[in-house]
């Protein structure tokens, strides 16, 4: 991780191992190429190694990534100073102080840069003749001397002397003029001979102590090599903590705005929070929630994707990742317009559950799957085709091709799930195929859809009869007769059930039949409840041991009904 490499770099820098620091910061930059602090730290490390060109490149990258960070300009100034680019260093430090006027490190760096800049400026050589040409004294001395007084009547001489007075260094251009030499001798109180005469010893200005001092000052002083700005890891940590605190305040403000339904304000606060601290993905998930409320589902999905990506980089809590995925799935549900659109939502909810099995997410997944199924049925719904498929099933049923009939009845129900007749016909097919549980389920669904459709009762009663649940089949037939008292199929079914019940009551069952009924009854929840009922247990005991009490029990219809069920099941035999 970048943070681990950064920590190693800081430790190496503190230990004075600047080469190792450069290596570790380079590793960190490979992992986090947009982290401005890493470039700043590597710039300081390069500067400590006097590799100012590399330090400058990293400092410029720091400022590019974070132009409002004052320390970046400190690094930039130090690099320029190390390269001898004093004016550029001054400019860099000044820019940093514009952002943070109270920054002591920048103030100190600016002072050093300005001092170095002033020392590096060229000093003009001193005038060897001092100030002899300045002021009105020059003209007074020239007027007092008889020789030079005559020269003052000559306009060209006056122009030369005025030019020298304005710029004493221009005297070199006029030394060949004997009048100028004579004037110079008068002004210096020296007697200067003509070329034919013996030359006077004119002392050079640089030979005087004052001139030697000025000459020494003119020589540039050797500049001390700039020391790299310290890492200030403690300050960085302090700054990071302050930003995190400020980010939390922005989040709280966003939460308050969200509760007040001030969504735009909430988005601004969450955005600022993430800018201050991009290591807390809750700022993104909260902003996504706002977008969800506003109906900006695409923006919500983008924030959730960003939160998941950043969360995986930071190895955030899996619950936070799950929350982002759940919110994304909710946005997909809102966007769904057809059954296929729910696929993305279902997939996203499933991913969220792999991160954290949250009951709310599970409910959203179940709701999405149900909505998809319902929508599929609506999209597939076609009563006309359903009727055609049911008729095809009827033809196959007549031909005793029951599997093909089941296939067409099933397609009919897909086209029209509310068709009670199709359920009744498929129940008949299942009964013929011996698939009794499936037949019973279809018969019950038929009755549920249309309680007045007596075919449903005949199908259910027939299945129960074949399952040897004669008491239940008898009740089903009786229920059907309430809707059609003269229905012959129901009457015949009821007669067959009564015969089987009476056969058990008379004890006419073969040992095999009795054993089979008893085994089946013991798996029947209703029979189990009767046998565990304390009242019925006492009734059974009285029938064996107390005939008088047993006579009283026979007067209770409820007791007799339960007793009859036990007889039909072969549990109790009457002799």
Coordinates of C-alpha atoms in Angstrom, one line a residue:
X1 CA 0.0 0.0 0.0
X2 CA 1.1 3.6 -0.7
X3 CA 0.8 4.6 3.0
X4 CA 3.2 1.8 4.0
X5 CA 5.8 2.9 1.5
X6 CA 5.3 6.5 2.5
X7 CA 5.9 5.6 6.2
X8 CA 9.1 3.9 5.2
X9 CA 10.2 6.9 3.3
X10 CA 9.5 9.2 6.2
X11 CA 11.5 7.0 8.5
X12 CA 14.5 6.9 6.1
X13 CA 14.4 10.6 5.7
X14 CA 14.4 11.1 9.5
X15 CA 17.4 8.7 9.8
X16 CA 19.3 10.7 7.1
X17 CA 19.2 7.9 4.5
X18 CA 17.9 10.2 1.7
X19 CA 18.6 7.7 -1.1
X20 CA 16.4 5.1 0.6
X21 CA 13.8 7.8 1.2
X22 CA 13.8 8.6 -2.5
X23 CA 13.3 4.9 -3.3
X24 CA 10.4 4.4 -0.9
X25 CA 8.6 7.6 -2.0
X26 CA 9.0 6.4 -5.6
X27 CA 7.4 3.1 -4.7
X28 CA 4.5 5.0 -3.1
X29 CA 4.1 7.2 -6.1
X30 CA 3.7 4.1 -8.3
X31 CA 0.8 3.1 -6.1
X32 CA -0.7 6.5 -5.7
X33 CA 0.4 8.7 -8.6
X34 CA -2.0 11.6 -7.7
X35 CA -0.8 12.0 -4.1
X36 CA 0.8 15.5 -3.9
X37 CA 2.4 14.8 -0.5
X38 CA 4.5 12.0 -2.0
X39 CA 6.0 14.2 -4.7
X40 CA 6.7 16.9 -2.0
X41 CA 8.5 14.4 0.2
X42 CA 10.6 13.0 -2.7
X43 CA 11.5 16.6 -3.7
X44 CA 12.8 17.2 -0.2
X45 CA 14.8 14.0 -0.3
X46 CA 16.3 14.9 -3.7
X47 CA 17.2 18.4 -2.3
X48 CA 19.0 16.7 0.6
X49 CA 21.1 14.8 -1.9
X50 CA 21.8 18.1 -3.8
X51 CA 20.0 16.8 -6.8
X52 CA 18.1 20.0 -7.3
X53 CA 17.0 19.3 -10.9
X54 CA 15.0 16.3 -9.8
X55 CA 13.8 18.2 -6.7
X56 CA 12.5 20.9 -9.0
X57 CA 10.6 18.4 -11.2
X58 CA 8.9 16.9 -8.2
X59 CA 8.1 20.3 -6.7
X60 CA 6.5 21.4 -9.9
X61 CA 4.4 18.2 -9.9
X62 CA 3.4 18.9 -6.3
X63 CA 2.1 22.4 -7.2
X64 CA 0.4 21.0 -10.3
X65 CA -1.5 18.4 -8.3
X66 CA -2.3 20.7 -5.4
X67 CA -2.0 24.4 -6.4
X68 CA -3.6 25.6 -3.1
X69 CA -1.1 23.8 -0.9
X70 CA 1.5 26.3 0.5
X71 CA 4.1 23.7 1.2
X72 CA 4.4 22.9 -2.5
X73 CA 5.7 26.4 -3.1
X74 CA 8.2 25.9 -0.3
X75 CA 9.6 22.9 -2.1
X76 CA 9.6 24.8 -5.4
X77 CA 11.5 27.7 -3.8
X78 CA 14.1 25.4 -2.2
X79 CA 14.8 23.7 -5.5
X80 CA 15.2 27.0 -7.4
X81 CA 17.5 28.3 -4.7
X82 CA 19.6 25.1 -4.9
X83 CA 20.0 25.7 -8.7
X84 CA 21.0 29.3 -8.1
X85 CA 17.7 30.6 -9.7
X86 CA 17.2 33.2 -7.0
X87 CA 14.5 35.3 -8.6
X88 CA 12.5 32.2 -9.4
X89 CA 12.9 31.1 -5.8
X90 CA 11.6 34.5 -4.5
X91 CA 8.6 34.2 -6.8
X92 CA 7.8 30.7 -5.5
X93 CA 8.0 31.7 -1.9
X94 CA 5.8 34.8 -2.5
X95 CA 3.1 32.6 -4.2
X96 CA 3.1 30.3 -1.2
X97 CA 2.7 33.3 1.2
X98 CA -0.3 34.5 -0.8
X99 CA -2.0 31.3 0.2
X100 CA -0.7 31.2 3.8
X101 CA 0.7 34.6 4.8
X102 CA 1.6 33.4 8.3
X103 CA 3.7 30.4 7.2
X104 CA 7.1 30.8 9.0
X105 CA 8.9 28.3 6.7
X106 CA 7.9 30.3 3.6
X107 CA 8.9 33.6 5.3
X108 CA 12.3 32.2 6.2
X109 CA 12.8 30.8 2.7
X110 CA 11.8 34.1 1.1
X111 CA 14.4 36.0 3.2
X112 CA 17.1 33.6 2.2
X113 CA 16.2 33.8 -1.4
X114 CA 16.1 37.6 -1.4
X115 CA 19.5 37.8 0.3
X116 CA 21.0 35.4 -2.2
X117 CA 19.5 37.4 -5.1
X118 CA 20.9 40.7 -3.8
X119 CA 24.4 39.2 -3.4
X120 CA 24.3 37.8 -6.9
X121 CA 23.6 41.1 -8.7
X122 CA 26.7 42.7 -10.4
X123 CA 28.1 45.8 -8.6
X124 CA 29.4 48.5 -10.9
X125 CA 33.1 49.3 -10.5
X126 CA 33.8 52.4 -8.5
X127 CA 34.9 55.6 -10.2
X128 CA 38.7 55.9 -9.7
X129 CA 38.5 59.7 -9.6
X130 CA 36.0 59.7 -6.7
X131 CA 33.6 62.7 -6.7
X132 CA 35.9 65.3 -8.3
X133 CA 33.4 65.9 -11.1
X134 CA 30.4 66.3 -9.0
X135 CA 28.8 69.5 -7.8
X136 CA 29.6 73.2 -8.5
X137 CA 33.1 72.8 -7.0
X138 CA 34.3 71.5 -10.3
X139 CA 33.4 74.7 -12.2
X140 CA 34.9 76.8 -9.4
X141 CA 38.3 75.0 -9.5
X142 CA 38.4 75.2 -13.3
X143 CA 37.6 79.0 -13.3
X144 CA 40.3 79.7 -10.6
X145 CA 43.1 78.1 -12.7
X146 CA 44.4 80.4 -15.5
X147 CA 44.9 77.6 -18.0
X148 CA 41.5 75.9 -17.6
X149 CA 39.7 79.3 -17.4
X150 CA 40.6 79.9 -21.0
X151 CA 39.2 76.4 -22.0
X152 CA 35.8 77.4 -20.5
X153 CA 35.4 79.9 -23.3
X154 CA 35.4 76.9 -25.7
X155 CA 31.8 75.4 -26.2
X156 CA 33.2 71.9 -27.2
X157 CA 35.2 71.8 -23.9
X158 CA 32.1 72.8 -21.9
X159 CA 30.1 70.0 -23.5
X160 CA 32.8 67.4 -22.7
X161 CA 33.0 68.5 -19.1
X162 CA 29.2 68.4 -18.7
X163 CA 29.1 64.9 -20.2
X164 CA 31.8 63.7 -17.7
X165 CA 29.9 65.3 -14.9
X166 CA 26.8 63.4 -15.8
X167 CA 28.7 60.1 -16.3
X168 CA 32.2 60.2 -14.7
X169 CA 33.0 56.8 -16.3
X170 CA 32.9 58.4 -19.7
X171 CA 36.2 60.2 -19.0
X172 CA 38.0 57.4 -20.7
X173 CA 36.6 58.6 -24.0
X174 CA 38.2 62.0 -23.6
X175 CA 41.6 61.3 -22.1
X176 CA 43.4 62.0 -25.4
X177 CA 42.2 65.6 -25.2
X178 CA 45.0 67.6 -23.5
X179 CA 42.4 70.1 -22.2
X180 CA 40.7 67.3 -20.3
X181 CA 44.0 66.1 -18.9
X182 CA 44.8 69.6 -17.7
X183 CA 41.4 69.9 -16.1
X184 CA 41.8 66.6 -14.4
X185 CA 45.2 67.7 -13.0
X186 CA 43.5 70.9 -11.6
X187 CA 40.7 69.0 -10.1
X188 CA 43.0 66.4 -8.5
X189 CA 45.5 69.1 -7.4
X190 CA 48.2 67.3 -9.5
X191 CA 50.5 68.5 -12.2
X192 CA 50.1 66.4 -15.2
X193 CA 52.8 66.7 -17.9
X194 CA 52.4 66.6 -21.6
X195 CA 53.6 63.6 -23.6
X196 CA 57.0 65.2 -24.1
X197 CA 57.4 65.9 -20.4
X198 CA 58.1 63.5 -17.6
X199 CA 55.0 61.8 -16.5
X200 CA 53.7 62.5 -13.0
X201 CA 53.0 59.6 -10.8
X202 CA 49.2 59.6 -10.6
X203 CA 48.1 57.2 -7.9
X204 CA 45.4 54.7 -8.9
X205 CA 42.2 55.0 -7.1
X206 CA 42.2 51.3 -6.2
X207 CA 45.4 51.9 -4.2
X208 CA 43.6 53.8 -1.4
X209 CA 42.2 51.8 1.5
X210 CA 38.7 53.0 0.8
X211 CA 38.8 51.8 -2.8
X212 CA 40.3 48.5 -1.8
X213 CA 37.4 48.1 0.7
X214 CA 34.9 48.9 -2.0
X215 CA 36.6 46.4 -4.4
X216 CA 36.4 43.7 -1.8
X217 CA 32.7 44.4 -1.3
X218 CA 32.2 44.1 -5.0
X219 CA 33.5 40.5 -5.1
X220 CA 30.5 38.1 -4.9
X221 CA 30.3 36.2 -1.7
X222 CA 30.1 32.4 -1.8
X223 CA 26.5 31.4 -1.3
X224 CA 25.8 28.7 1.3
X225 CA 24.0 25.7 -0.2
X226 CA 20.3 25.8 0.7
X227 CA 19.2 23.3 3.2
X228 CA 16.2 21.3 2.2
X229 CA 13.0 22.0 4.0
X230 CA 12.4 19.4 6.7
X231 CA 9.7 16.8 6.2
X232 CA 7.6 18.1 9.0
X233 CA 5.7 14.8 9.3
X234 CA 4.1 15.9 12.5
X235 CA 2.7 18.9 10.7
X236 CA 1.3 16.8 7.9
X237 CA -0.4 14.5 10.4
X238 CA -1.9 17.5 12.1
X239 CA -3.1 18.9 8.9
X240 CA -4.6 15.6 7.9
X241 CA -6.4 15.3 11.2
X242 CA -7.8 18.9 10.8
X243 CA -9.1 18.0 7.4
X244 CA -10.8 14.9 8.7
X245 CA -12.5 16.9 11.4
X246 CA -13.6 19.5 9.0
X247 CA -14.9 16.7 6.7
X248 CA -17.0 15.2 9.5
X249 CA -18.5 18.7 10.2
X250 CA -19.4 18.9 6.5
X251 CA -21.0 15.5 6.7
X252 CA -23.1 16.4 9.7
X253 CA -24.2 19.6 7.9
X254 CA -25.1 17.4 4.9
X255 CA -27.1 15.0 7.2
X256 CA -29.0 17.9 8.7
X257 CA -29.8 19.3 5.2
X258 CA -31.0 15.9 4.0
X259 CA -33.4 15.6 6.9
X260 CA -34.9 19.0 6.0
X261 CA -35.2 17.8 2.3
X262 CA -32.7 20.5 1.3
X263 CA -31.1 18.1 -1.2
X264 CA -28.9 20.6 -3.1
X265 CA -27.4 21.9 0.1
X266 CA -26.8 18.3 1.3
X267 CA -25.0 17.4 -1.9
X268 CA -22.7 20.5 -1.6
X269 CA -21.7 19.5 2.0
X270 CA -21.1 15.8 1.1
X271 CA -19.0 16.9 -1.9
X272 CA -16.8 19.2 0.3
X273 CA -16.5 16.5 2.8
X274 CA -15.1 14.0 0.3
X275 CA -12.7 16.7 -1.1
X276 CA -11.3 17.1 2.4
X277 CA -11.1 13.4 3.2
X278 CA -11.2 10.9 0.3
X279 CA -10.6 8.0 2.7
X280 CA -14.2 8.0 4.0
X281 CA -16.6 6.5 1.4
X282 CA -19.6 7.3 3.6
X283 CA -19.5 10.8 2.1
X284 CA -20.1 9.2 -1.3
X285 CA -22.8 6.8 -0.2
X286 CA -24.6 9.6 1.6
X287 CA -24.5 11.7 -1.5
X288 CA -25.8 8.7 -3.5
X289 CA -28.8 8.5 -1.1
X290 CA -29.6 12.2 -1.9
X291 CA -29.4 11.5 -5.6
X292 CA -31.7 8.5 -5.1
X293 CA -34.3 10.8 -3.3
X294 CA -34.0 13.4 -6.1
X295 CA -34.7 10.7 -8.7
X296 CA -31.2 11.2 -10.2
X297 CA -30.6 7.5 -10.4
X298 CA -27.6 7.6 -12.9
X299 CA -25.8 10.0 -10.6
X300 CA -26.6 7.7 -7.6
X301 CA -25.1 4.7 -9.5
X302 CA -21.9 6.6 -10.4
X303 CA -21.4 7.6 -6.7
X304 CA -22.0 4.0 -5.6
X305 CA -19.5 2.7 -8.2
X306 CA -16.9 5.2 -7.0
X307 CA -17.5 4.3 -3.4
X308 CA -17.0 0.6 -4.1
X309 CA -13.8 1.2 -6.1
X310 CA -12.4 3.6 -3.5
X311 CA -13.5 1.3 -0.7
X312 CA -11.7 -1.6 -2.1
X313 CA -8.5 0.5 -2.5
X314 CA -8.7 1.5 1.1
X315 CA -9.9 -2.0 2.3
X316 CA -12.9 -0.3 3.9
X317 CA -15.4 -2.1 6.1
X318 CA -17.3 -4.7 4.1
X319 CA -20.5 -3.3 5.5
X320 CA -19.8 0.0 3.8
X321 CA -19.2 -1.7 0.5
X322 CA -22.4 -3.7 0.9
X323 CA -24.3 -0.4 1.6
X324 CA -23.0 1.2 -1.6
X325 CA -24.0 -1.9 -3.6
X326 CA -27.5 -2.0 -2.0
X327 CA -28.0 1.6 -2.8
X328 CA -26.9 1.0 -6.4
X329 CA -29.3 -2.0 -6.7
X330 CA -32.1 0.2 -5.5
X331 CA -31.3 2.8 -8.2
X332 CA -31.5 0.0 -10.8
X333 CA -34.9 -1.1 -9.5
X334 CA -36.1 2.5 -9.9
X335 CA -34.9 2.6 -13.5
X336 CA -36.4 -0.8 -14.4
X337 CA -39.0 -0.6 -17.2
X338 CA -39.1 -4.2 -18.2
X339 CA -38.4 -7.6 -16.7
X340 CA -34.8 -7.8 -18.1
X341 CA -34.0 -4.4 -16.4
X342 CA -34.3 -6.2 -13.1
X343 CA -31.3 -8.4 -13.9
X344 CA -28.8 -5.7 -13.0
X345 CA -30.6 -4.9 -9.7
X346 CA -30.7 -8.6 -8.7
X347 CA -27.1 -9.1 -9.6
X348 CA -26.1 -6.0 -7.6
X349 CA -28.1 -7.1 -4.5
X350 CA -26.5 -10.5 -4.7
X351 CA -23.1 -8.9 -4.7
X352 CA -24.0 -6.8 -1.7
X353 CA -25.1 -10.0 0.2
X354 CA -21.7 -11.6 -0.4
X355 CA -20.1 -8.6 1.3
X356 CA -22.6 -8.5 4.2
X357 CA -25.8 -10.5 4.7
X358 CA -28.1 -7.7 5.7
X359 CA -31.9 -8.5 6.1
X360 CA -32.8 -5.2 4.4
X361 CA -30.7 -6.1 1.3
X362 CA -32.2 -9.7 1.3
X363 CA -35.7 -8.2 1.3
X364 CA -34.8 -5.9 -1.6
X365 CA -33.5 -8.9 -3.5
X366 CA -36.6 -10.9 -2.9
X367 CA -38.8 -8.0 -3.9
X368 CA -36.8 -7.5 -7.1
X369 CA -37.0 -11.1 -8.0
X370 CA -40.8 -11.1 -7.4
X371 CA -41.2 -7.9 -9.4
X372 CA -39.2 -9.4 -12.3
X373 CA -41.4 -12.5 -12.2
X374 CA -44.6 -10.6 -12.1
X375 CA -43.5 -8.4 -15.0
X376 CA -42.4 -11.4 -17.0
X377 CA -45.9 -12.8 -16.6
X378 CA -47.5 -9.5 -17.6
X379 CA -45.2 -9.3 -20.6
X380 CA -46.0 -13.0 -21.5
X381 CA -49.8 -12.7 -20.7
X382 CA -52.0 -13.5 -23.7
X383 CA -55.5 -15.1 -22.9
X384 CA -56.0 -16.0 -26.6
X385 CA -52.8 -18.0 -26.9
X386 CA -53.6 -19.5 -23.4
X387 CA -56.9 -20.9 -24.7
X388 CA -55.3 -22.3 -27.8
X389 CA -52.7 -24.1 -25.7
X390 CA -55.3 -25.5 -23.3
X391 CA -57.3 -26.9 -26.3
X392 CA -54.1 -28.5 -27.6
X393 CA -53.7 -30.1 -24.1
X394 CA -57.2 -31.4 -24.2
X395 CA -56.5 -33.1 -27.5
X396 CA -53.5 -34.9 -26.2
X397 CA -55.4 -35.8 -23.0
X398 CA -58.1 -37.5 -25.2
X399 CA -55.3 -39.4 -26.9
X400 CA -54.0 -40.4 -23.4
X401 CA -50.7 -38.7 -24.2
X402 CA -50.5 -37.2 -20.8
X403 CA -46.9 -35.8 -20.8
X404 CA -47.6 -33.8 -23.9
X405 CA -50.9 -32.6 -22.5
X406 CA -49.1 -31.4 -19.3
X407 CA -46.7 -29.4 -21.5
X408 CA -49.5 -27.5 -23.3
X409 CA -51.4 -26.9 -20.1
X410 CA -48.3 -25.5 -18.5
X411 CA -47.8 -23.1 -21.4
X412 CA -51.4 -22.1 -21.2
X413 CA -50.9 -21.2 -17.5
X414 CA -47.8 -19.2 -18.3
X415 CA -49.9 -17.2 -20.8
X416 CA -52.8 -16.9 -18.3
X417 CA -52.0 -17.8 -14.7
X418 CA -55.6 -17.1 -13.6
X419 CA -57.2 -19.8 -15.7
X420 CA -58.8 -22.3 -13.2
X421 CA -59.8 -24.7 -16.0
X422 CA -56.1 -25.1 -17.0
X423 CA -55.2 -26.0 -13.4
X424 CA -58.1 -28.5 -13.2
X425 CA -57.1 -30.2 -16.5
X426 CA -53.4 -30.4 -15.5
X427 CA -54.4 -31.9 -12.2
X428 CA -56.3 -34.6 -14.1
X429 CA -53.1 -35.3 -16.1
X430 CA -50.9 -35.5 -13.0
X431 CA -53.4 -37.9 -11.5
X432 CA -53.2 -40.2 -14.5
X433 CA -49.4 -40.0 -14.4
X434 CA -49.4 -40.9 -10.7
X435 CA -47.9 -37.6 -9.8
X436 CA -50.4 -37.2 -6.9
X437 CA -48.8 -34.4 -4.9
X438 CA -48.5 -32.2 -8.1
X439 CA -52.2 -33.1 -8.9
X440 CA -53.3 -32.1 -5.4
X441 CA -51.5 -28.8 -5.6
X442 CA -53.1 -27.9 -9.0
X443 CA -56.6 -28.9 -7.8
X444 CA -56.2 -26.7 -4.7
X445 CA -55.0 -23.8 -6.9
X446 CA -58.1 -24.3 -9.1
X447 CA -60.4 -24.1 -6.1
X448 CA -58.5 -21.0 -4.9
X449 CA -59.0 -19.2 -8.2
X450 CA -62.7 -20.2 -8.6
X451 CA -64.3 -21.7 -5.5
X452 CA -67.6 -22.3 -7.4
X453 CA -65.9 -24.5 -10.1
X454 CA -67.0 -28.0 -9.0
X455 CA -64.4 -29.7 -11.3
X456 CA -61.8 -28.5 -8.9
X457 CA -63.4 -30.5 -6.0
X458 CA -63.8 -33.6 -8.1
X459 CA -60.0 -33.4 -9.0
X460 CA -59.0 -32.8 -5.4
X461 CA -61.2 -35.6 -4.1
X462 CA -60.0 -38.1 -6.6
X463 CA -56.3 -37.3 -5.8
X464 CA -57.1 -37.7 -2.0
X465 CA -58.9 -41.0 -2.7
X466 CA -56.0 -42.4 -4.6
X467 CA -53.7 -41.3 -1.7
X468 CA -56.1 -43.3 0.6
X469 CA -57.0 -40.2 2.6
X470 CA -60.7 -41.2 2.5
X471 CA -61.8 -38.9 5.3
X472 CA -60.2 -35.9 3.6
X473 CA -61.6 -36.9 0.2
X474 CA -65.1 -37.2 1.8
X475 CA -64.8 -33.7 3.2
X476 CA -63.7 -32.4 -0.3
X477 CA -66.7 -34.0 -2.0
X478 CA -69.1 -32.7 0.6
X479 CA -67.7 -29.1 0.1
X480 CA -68.2 -29.4 -3.7
X481 CA -71.8 -30.6 -3.2
X482 CA -72.5 -27.3 -1.5
X483 CA -72.1 -25.6 -4.9
X484 CA -73.7 -28.3 -7.0
X485 CA -75.8 -30.7 -4.8
X486 CA -76.8 -32.9 -7.8
X487 CA -73.4 -33.3 -9.3
X488 CA -73.1 -37.0 -10.1
X489 CA -69.3 -37.1 -10.1
X490 CA -69.2 -35.6 -6.6
X491 CA -71.9 -38.0 -5.4
X492 CA -70.1 -41.0 -6.8
X493 CA -66.8 -39.9 -5.2
X494 CA -68.6 -39.4 -1.9
X495 CA -70.1 -43.0 -2.1
X496 CA -66.7 -44.6 -2.7
X497 CA -65.2 -42.8 0.3
X498 CA -68.1 -43.9 2.6
X499 CA -67.6 -47.5 1.5
X500 CA -63.9 -47.3 2.5
X501 CA -64.7 -45.6 5.8
X502 CA -67.4 -48.2 6.7
X503 CA -65.0 -51.0 5.7
X504 CA -62.6 -49.8 8.3
X505 CA -65.4 -49.4 10.9
X506 CA -66.6 -53.0 10.3
X507 CA -63.0 -54.3 10.6
X508 CA -63.2 -55.8 7.1
X509 CA -59.7 -54.7 6.2
X510 CA -57.1 -57.3 5.4
X511 CA -54.0 -57.3 7.6
X512 CA -52.0 -55.7 4.8
X513 CA -54.6 -53.0 4.2
X514 CA -54.7 -52.3 8.0
X515 CA -51.0 -52.1 8.3
X516 CA -50.8 -49.8 5.3
X517 CA -53.5 -47.5 6.7
X518 CA -51.9 -47.3 10.1
X519 CA -48.5 -46.5 8.7
X520 CA -50.0 -43.8 6.5
X521 CA -52.1 -42.4 9.4
X522 CA -49.1 -42.1 11.7
X523 CA -47.6 -39.6 9.2
X524 CA -50.8 -37.5 9.1
X525 CA -50.5 -34.4 11.3
X526 CA -54.2 -34.4 12.0
X527 CA -54.1 -38.0 13.3
X528 CA -51.0 -37.2 15.4
X529 CA -52.8 -34.3 17.0
X530 CA -55.8 -36.5 17.9
X531 CA -53.6 -39.1 19.5
X532 CA -51.7 -36.6 21.5
X533 CA -54.9 -34.8 22.7
X534 CA -55.3 -35.6 26.5
X535 CA -59.2 -35.7 26.1
X536 CA -59.1 -38.2 23.3
X537 CA -56.6 -40.4 25.2
X538 CA -59.0 -40.5 28.1
X539 CA -61.9 -41.3 25.7
X540 CA -59.9 -44.2 24.2
X541 CA -59.1 -45.5 27.7
X542 CA -62.7 -45.3 28.7
X543 CA -63.8 -47.3 25.7
X544 CA -61.5 -50.1 26.8
X545 CA -62.1 -49.9 30.6
X546 CA -65.2 -47.9 31.4
X547 CA -68.2 -48.7 29.1
X548 CA -70.5 -46.3 31.1
X549 CA -68.2 -43.3 30.5
X550 CA -67.8 -44.4 26.9
X551 CA -71.5 -44.1 26.4
X552 CA -71.4 -40.4 27.6
X553 CA -68.6 -39.7 25.1
X554 CA -70.7 -40.8 22.2
X555 CA -73.1 -38.0 22.8
X556 CA -70.3 -35.4 21.9
X557 CA -70.3 -34.8 18.1
X558 CA -66.7 -33.5 18.2
X559 CA -65.4 -36.6 20.0
X560 CA -67.3 -38.9 17.6
X561 CA -65.9 -37.0 14.6
X562 CA -62.3 -37.5 15.8
X563 CA -63.1 -41.1 16.8
X564 CA -64.4 -41.8 13.3
X565 CA -61.2 -40.5 11.8
X566 CA -59.1 -42.9 13.9
X567 CA -61.4 -45.7 12.8
X568 CA -61.0 -44.8 9.1
X569 CA -57.2 -44.7 9.6
X570 CA -57.2 -48.2 11.1
X571 CA -55.9 -46.9 14.4
X572 CA -59.1 -47.9 16.3
X573 CA -61.1 -51.0 15.5
X574 CA -64.7 -51.5 16.6
X575 CA -65.9 -55.0 17.5

